[in-house]
Amino acid sequence: MTLLDIRLLTVQEYDLMTEIGILDEDERVELLAGQIVKMAAKGTAHGAAITRTRILLENSLVQQVLVRLQDPVRMNNYSQPEPDISVVIPDPLYYEDHHPTPSEIYLIIEVADTTLRTDCGIKAKIYAESGIDDYWVLDVNNRQLHVFREPSQDGYQSRVILADDASISLLRFPDCYFLVSEMLRPLNY
């Protein structure tokens, strides 16, 4: 079998495809490592976890950050993922003129109900290579939080899996902490 020589798309080409209508702006795709990848459908548990987490972050970090939901972040010339949650430096234009870049990102969170392998695999690699210091994957099925820190070109050097009774704080805001369970469906429902 011959290995194919694949031509990778750049972020500029990907954005142009949307501008001229090749890709519908509402189409559920993102650019990962130069390839257009279909995004999984959003389930109800996924959406609820995003909402819970957004509220926790906004209430804890009042006016210190901007919390963005499922909006693009530009990692490098070949990757522009759309993480479920990105916690970024506030911008007076709300990033109207560009997508946040690694130097403007405090935390990225992916919520996994069907995407755990992708979120802990290729996405973790892209985020690590781009220098994202704090990356979390909330596994709603197993009620766990995968915490990735210490990025390098070889991936994250630190990966910890926290149970739902553990507490977590943001690297950049160590006084802002909450329980993993606060991001998940309450057990008594």
PDB file of C-alpha atoms in Angstrom:
ATOM      1  CA  MET A   1       0.000   0.000   0.000  1.00  0.00           C
ATOM      2  CA  THR A   2       1.329   3.436  -0.924  1.00  0.00           C
ATOM      3  CA  LEU A   3       1.129   6.253   1.566  1.00  0.00           C
ATOM      4  CA  LEU A   4      -0.811   9.172   0.080  1.00  0.00           C
ATOM      5  CA  ASP A   5       0.779  12.586  -0.075  1.00  0.00           C
ATOM      6  CA  ILE A   6      -2.048  14.665   1.417  1.00  0.00           C
ATOM      7  CA  ARG A   7      -2.178  18.399   0.841  1.00  0.00           C
ATOM      8  CA  LEU A   8      -3.101  20.152   4.065  1.00  0.00           C
ATOM      9  CA  LEU A   9      -5.385  23.170   4.155  1.00  0.00           C
ATOM     10  CA  THR A  10      -4.305  26.349   5.893  1.00  0.00           C
ATOM     11  CA  VAL A  11      -6.517  28.392   8.178  1.00  0.00           C
ATOM     12  CA  GLN A  12      -6.672  31.102   5.497  1.00  0.00           C
ATOM     13  CA  GLU A  13      -7.877  28.617   2.864  1.00  0.00           C
ATOM     14  CA  TYR A  14     -10.396  27.133   5.293  1.00  0.00           C
ATOM     15  CA  ASP A  15     -11.799  30.587   6.134  1.00  0.00           C
ATOM     16  CA  LEU A  16     -11.966  31.448   2.422  1.00  0.00           C
ATOM     17  CA  MET A  17     -13.970  28.256   1.770  1.00  0.00           C
ATOM     18  CA  THR A  18     -16.601  29.575   4.196  1.00  0.00           C
ATOM     19  CA  GLU A  19     -16.487  33.117   2.799  1.00  0.00           C
ATOM     20  CA  ILE A  20     -17.170  32.003  -0.785  1.00  0.00           C
ATOM     21  CA  GLY A  21     -19.761  29.389   0.171  1.00  0.00           C
ATOM     22  CA  ILE A  22     -17.927  26.098  -0.355  1.00  0.00           C
ATOM     23  CA  LEU A  23     -18.536  25.403   3.318  1.00  0.00           C
ATOM     24  CA  ASP A  24     -21.797  26.551   4.864  1.00  0.00           C
ATOM     25  CA  GLU A  25     -21.071  28.758   7.852  1.00  0.00           C
ATOM     26  CA  ASP A  26     -23.485  26.624   9.931  1.00  0.00           C
ATOM     27  CA  GLU A  27     -21.845  23.357   8.874  1.00  0.00           C
ATOM     28  CA  ARG A  28     -20.505  21.405  11.878  1.00  0.00           C
ATOM     29  CA  VAL A  29     -16.843  21.123  10.855  1.00  0.00           C
ATOM     30  CA  GLU A  30     -13.502  22.359  12.154  1.00  0.00           C
ATOM     31  CA  LEU A  31      -9.946  22.470  10.846  1.00  0.00           C
ATOM     32  CA  LEU A  32      -7.615  20.066  12.677  1.00  0.00           C
ATOM     33  CA  ALA A  33      -4.034  19.484  11.533  1.00  0.00           C
ATOM     34  CA  GLY A  34      -4.839  20.800   8.059  1.00  0.00           C
ATOM     35  CA  GLN A  35      -7.906  18.593   7.544  1.00  0.00           C
ATOM     36  CA  ILE A  36     -11.599  19.444   7.648  1.00  0.00           C
ATOM     37  CA  VAL A  37     -13.163  17.233  10.316  1.00  0.00           C
ATOM     38  CA  LYS A  38     -16.871  16.722  10.977  1.00  0.00           C
ATOM     39  CA  MET A  39     -17.912  17.582  14.512  1.00  0.00           C
ATOM     40  CA  ALA A  40     -20.109  15.227  16.514  1.00  0.00           C
ATOM     41  CA  ALA A  41     -23.755  16.081  17.039  1.00  0.00           C
ATOM     42  CA  LYS A  42     -24.482  17.835  20.306  1.00  0.00           C
ATOM     43  CA  GLY A  43     -26.430  15.734  22.797  1.00  0.00           C
ATOM     44  CA  THR A  44     -28.506  17.106  25.651  1.00  0.00           C
ATOM     45  CA  ALA A  45     -25.996  16.026  28.341  1.00  0.00           C
ATOM     46  CA  HIS A  46     -23.257  17.734  26.334  1.00  0.00           C
ATOM     47  CA  GLY A  47     -25.174  20.997  26.109  1.00  0.00           C
ATOM     48  CA  ALA A  48     -26.163  20.947  29.776  1.00  0.00           C
ATOM     49  CA  ALA A  49     -22.542  20.374  30.861  1.00  0.00           C
ATOM     50  CA  ILE A  50     -21.403  23.323  28.725  1.00  0.00           C
ATOM     51  CA  THR A  51     -24.046  25.554  30.299  1.00  0.00           C
ATOM     52  CA  ARG A  52     -23.217  24.481  33.872  1.00  0.00           C
ATOM     53  CA  THR A  53     -19.506  25.019  33.294  1.00  0.00           C
ATOM     54  CA  ARG A  54     -19.990  28.418  31.639  1.00  0.00           C
ATOM     55  CA  ILE A  55     -22.047  29.621  34.604  1.00  0.00           C
ATOM     56  CA  LEU A  56     -19.440  28.358  37.103  1.00  0.00           C
ATOM     57  CA  LEU A  57     -16.636  30.121  35.247  1.00  0.00           C
ATOM     58  CA  GLU A  58     -18.505  33.383  34.730  1.00  0.00           C
ATOM     59  CA  ASN A  59     -19.676  33.523  38.358  1.00  0.00           C
ATOM     60  CA  SER A  60     -16.188  32.719  39.689  1.00  0.00           C
ATOM     61  CA  LEU A  61     -14.193  34.982  37.379  1.00  0.00           C
ATOM     62  CA  VAL A  62     -16.514  37.966  37.111  1.00  0.00           C
ATOM     63  CA  GLN A  63     -15.184  40.409  34.493  1.00  0.00           C
ATOM     64  CA  GLN A  64     -11.664  38.902  34.570  1.00  0.00           C
ATOM     65  CA  VAL A  65     -12.191  36.702  31.511  1.00  0.00           C
ATOM     66  CA  LEU A  66     -14.358  36.218  28.471  1.00  0.00           C
ATOM     67  CA  VAL A  67     -15.997  32.796  28.250  1.00  0.00           C
ATOM     68  CA  ARG A  68     -16.647  31.734  24.642  1.00  0.00           C
ATOM     69  CA  LEU A  69     -18.805  28.779  23.645  1.00  0.00           C
ATOM     70  CA  GLN A  70     -18.103  26.674  20.547  1.00  0.00           C
ATOM     71  CA  ASP A  71     -16.287  29.515  18.787  1.00  0.00           C
ATOM     72  CA  PRO A  72     -13.085  29.096  16.762  1.00  0.00           C
ATOM     73  CA  VAL A  73      -9.632  29.519  18.244  1.00  0.00           C
ATOM     74  CA  ARG A  74      -6.608  29.737  15.990  1.00  0.00           C
ATOM     75  CA  MET A  75      -3.886  27.386  17.170  1.00  0.00           C
ATOM     76  CA  ASN A  76      -1.474  27.596  14.242  1.00  0.00           C
ATOM     77  CA  ASN A  77      -1.497  27.836  10.459  1.00  0.00           C
ATOM     78  CA  TYR A  78      -3.241  24.444  10.106  1.00  0.00           C
ATOM     79  CA  SER A  79      -5.603  24.146  13.070  1.00  0.00           C
ATOM     80  CA  GLN A  80      -8.629  26.219  13.993  1.00  0.00           C
ATOM     81  CA  PRO A  81     -10.728  24.065  16.312  1.00  0.00           C
ATOM     82  CA  GLU A  82     -14.014  25.132  17.877  1.00  0.00           C
ATOM     83  CA  PRO A  83     -13.720  24.025  21.507  1.00  0.00           C
ATOM     84  CA  ASP A  84     -16.843  23.727  23.599  1.00  0.00           C
ATOM     85  CA  ILE A  85     -15.510  26.357  26.006  1.00  0.00           C
ATOM     86  CA  SER A  86     -12.571  28.708  25.750  1.00  0.00           C
ATOM     87  CA  VAL A  87     -11.671  31.056  28.576  1.00  0.00           C
ATOM     88  CA  VAL A  88      -9.812  33.973  27.060  1.00  0.00           C
ATOM     89  CA  ILE A  89      -8.393  37.400  27.816  1.00  0.00           C
ATOM     90  CA  PRO A  90     -11.175  39.989  27.515  1.00  0.00           C
ATOM     91  CA  ASP A  91     -11.021  41.854  24.218  1.00  0.00           C
ATOM     92  CA  PRO A  92     -12.719  45.242  23.680  1.00  0.00           C
ATOM     93  CA  LEU A  93     -13.940  44.054  20.257  1.00  0.00           C
ATOM     94  CA  TYR A  94     -14.947  40.591  21.547  1.00  0.00           C
ATOM     95  CA  TYR A  95     -12.576  39.093  18.947  1.00  0.00           C
ATOM     96  CA  GLU A  96     -14.473  40.591  16.040  1.00  0.00           C
ATOM     97  CA  ASP A  97     -11.224  41.139  14.122  1.00  0.00           C
ATOM     98  CA  HIS A  98      -9.537  37.769  14.833  1.00  0.00           C
ATOM     99  CA  HIS A  99     -10.004  34.449  16.601  1.00  0.00           C
ATOM    100  CA  PRO A 100      -8.203  34.074  19.924  1.00  0.00           C
ATOM    101  CA  THR A 101      -4.670  32.688  19.644  1.00  0.00           C
ATOM    102  CA  PRO A 102      -2.743  30.657  22.258  1.00  0.00           C
ATOM    103  CA  SER A 103      -1.278  33.748  23.950  1.00  0.00           C
ATOM    104  CA  GLU A 104      -4.844  35.004  24.587  1.00  0.00           C
ATOM    105  CA  ILE A 105      -6.229  31.716  25.956  1.00  0.00           C
ATOM    106  CA  TYR A 106      -6.304  30.820  29.658  1.00  0.00           C
ATOM    107  CA  LEU A 107      -8.175  27.519  29.402  1.00  0.00           C
ATOM    108  CA  ILE A 108      -9.814  25.266  26.820  1.00  0.00           C
ATOM    109  CA  ILE A 109     -12.496  22.748  27.781  1.00  0.00           C
ATOM    110  CA  GLU A 110     -13.965  20.054  25.569  1.00  0.00           C
ATOM    111  CA  VAL A 111     -17.081  18.225  26.780  1.00  0.00           C
ATOM    112  CA  ALA A 112     -17.032  14.581  25.733  1.00  0.00           C
ATOM    113  CA  ASP A 113     -20.023  12.325  25.514  1.00  0.00           C
ATOM    114  CA  THR A 114     -19.073  10.629  22.223  1.00  0.00           C
ATOM    115  CA  THR A 115     -15.735  12.332  21.480  1.00  0.00           C
ATOM    116  CA  LEU A 116     -13.453  11.315  24.363  1.00  0.00           C
ATOM    117  CA  ARG A 117     -10.899   9.608  22.111  1.00  0.00           C
ATOM    118  CA  THR A 118     -10.614  12.585  19.757  1.00  0.00           C
ATOM    119  CA  ASP A 119     -10.561  15.136  22.587  1.00  0.00           C
ATOM    120  CA  CYS A 120      -7.846  13.259  24.512  1.00  0.00           C
ATOM    121  CA  GLY A 121      -5.985  12.334  21.314  1.00  0.00           C
ATOM    122  CA  ILE A 122      -5.578  14.611  18.297  1.00  0.00           C
ATOM    123  CA  LYS A 123      -7.046  17.685  19.981  1.00  0.00           C
ATOM    124  CA  ALA A 124      -4.791  17.304  23.034  1.00  0.00           C
ATOM    125  CA  LYS A 125      -1.801  17.006  20.694  1.00  0.00           C
ATOM    126  CA  ILE A 126      -2.772  20.139  18.755  1.00  0.00           C
ATOM    127  CA  TYR A 127      -3.385  22.132  21.937  1.00  0.00           C
ATOM    128  CA  ALA A 128      -0.085  20.954  23.478  1.00  0.00           C
ATOM    129  CA  GLU A 129       1.930  21.768  20.348  1.00  0.00           C
ATOM    130  CA  SER A 130       0.315  25.218  20.336  1.00  0.00           C
ATOM    131  CA  GLY A 131       1.289  25.861  23.956  1.00  0.00           C
ATOM    132  CA  ILE A 132      -2.133  25.808  25.629  1.00  0.00           C
ATOM    133  CA  ASP A 133      -1.142  25.541  29.316  1.00  0.00           C
ATOM    134  CA  ASP A 134      -4.484  24.371  30.679  1.00  0.00           C
ATOM    135  CA  TYR A 135      -6.709  21.933  28.740  1.00  0.00           C
ATOM    136  CA  TRP A 136      -9.593  19.984  30.284  1.00  0.00           C
ATOM    137  CA  VAL A 137     -11.809  17.242  28.866  1.00  0.00           C
ATOM    138  CA  LEU A 138     -15.035  16.728  30.801  1.00  0.00           C
ATOM    139  CA  ASP A 139     -16.132  13.108  30.347  1.00  0.00           C
ATOM    140  CA  VAL A 140     -19.867  13.248  31.072  1.00  0.00           C
ATOM    141  CA  ASN A 141     -20.357   9.475  30.729  1.00  0.00           C
ATOM    142  CA  ASN A 142     -17.741   8.443  33.305  1.00  0.00           C
ATOM    143  CA  ARG A 143     -18.133  11.578  35.454  1.00  0.00           C
ATOM    144  CA  GLN A 144     -14.441  12.425  35.199  1.00  0.00           C
ATOM    145  CA  LEU A 145     -12.313  15.397  34.271  1.00  0.00           C
ATOM    146  CA  HIS A 146      -9.118  14.827  32.279  1.00  0.00           C
ATOM    147  CA  VAL A 147      -6.701  17.656  33.071  1.00  0.00           C
ATOM    148  CA  PHE A 148      -3.818  18.248  30.641  1.00  0.00           C
ATOM    149  CA  ARG A 149      -0.958  20.561  31.619  1.00  0.00           C
ATOM    150  CA  GLU A 150       2.721  21.184  30.846  1.00  0.00           C
ATOM    151  CA  PRO A 151       2.458  21.348  27.054  1.00  0.00           C
ATOM    152  CA  SER A 152       5.350  20.403  24.783  1.00  0.00           C
ATOM    153  CA  GLN A 153       5.858  19.540  21.125  1.00  0.00           C
ATOM    154  CA  ASP A 154       5.531  15.875  22.155  1.00  0.00           C
ATOM    155  CA  GLY A 155       2.167  16.384  23.854  1.00  0.00           C
ATOM    156  CA  TYR A 156       1.188  17.171  27.423  1.00  0.00           C
ATOM    157  CA  GLN A 157       3.678  16.091  30.055  1.00  0.00           C
ATOM    158  CA  SER A 158       1.030  16.047  32.788  1.00  0.00           C
ATOM    159  CA  ARG A 159      -2.331  14.308  32.494  1.00  0.00           C
ATOM    160  CA  VAL A 160      -4.483  13.698  35.549  1.00  0.00           C
ATOM    161  CA  ILE A 161      -7.956  12.178  35.652  1.00  0.00           C
ATOM    162  CA  LEU A 162     -10.138  13.555  38.434  1.00  0.00           C
ATOM    163  CA  ALA A 163     -13.257  11.894  39.816  1.00  0.00           C
ATOM    164  CA  ASP A 164     -16.428  13.921  40.232  1.00  0.00           C
ATOM    165  CA  ASP A 165     -15.749  14.534  43.943  1.00  0.00           C
ATOM    166  CA  ALA A 166     -12.384  16.231  43.246  1.00  0.00           C
ATOM    167  CA  SER A 167     -11.873  19.973  43.091  1.00  0.00           C
ATOM    168  CA  ILE A 168     -10.085  21.812  40.297  1.00  0.00           C
ATOM    169  CA  SER A 169      -8.742  25.309  39.789  1.00  0.00           C
ATOM    170  CA  LEU A 170      -7.549  27.114  36.701  1.00  0.00           C
ATOM    171  CA  LEU A 171      -3.779  27.432  36.368  1.00  0.00           C
ATOM    172  CA  ARG A 172      -4.006  31.178  35.761  1.00  0.00           C
ATOM    173  CA  PHE A 173      -6.596  31.699  38.511  1.00  0.00           C
ATOM    174  CA  PRO A 174      -5.636  29.335  41.353  1.00  0.00           C
ATOM    175  CA  ASP A 175      -8.143  30.920  43.745  1.00  0.00           C
ATOM    176  CA  CYS A 176     -10.982  30.001  41.388  1.00  0.00           C
ATOM    177  CA  TYR A 177     -11.853  26.408  42.135  1.00  0.00           C
ATOM    178  CA  PHE A 178     -14.933  24.222  42.131  1.00  0.00           C
ATOM    179  CA  LEU A 179     -15.893  20.553  42.240  1.00  0.00           C
ATOM    180  CA  VAL A 180     -15.873  18.489  39.064  1.00  0.00           C
ATOM    181  CA  SER A 181     -19.407  17.381  40.008  1.00  0.00           C
ATOM    182  CA  GLU A 182     -20.616  20.981  39.652  1.00  0.00           C
ATOM    183  CA  MET A 183     -20.040  20.675  35.893  1.00  0.00           C
ATOM    184  CA  LEU A 184     -22.024  17.424  35.700  1.00  0.00           C
ATOM    185  CA  ARG A 185     -25.611  16.342  36.097  1.00  0.00           C
ATOM    186  CA  PRO A 186     -26.487  16.036  39.812  1.00  0.00           C
ATOM    187  CA  LEU A 187     -26.487  12.397  40.955  1.00  0.00           C
ATOM    188  CA  ASN A 188     -29.927  12.622  42.532  1.00  0.00           C
ATOM    189  CA  TYR A 189     -31.685  13.228  39.182  1.00  0.00           C
TER     190      TYR A 189
END
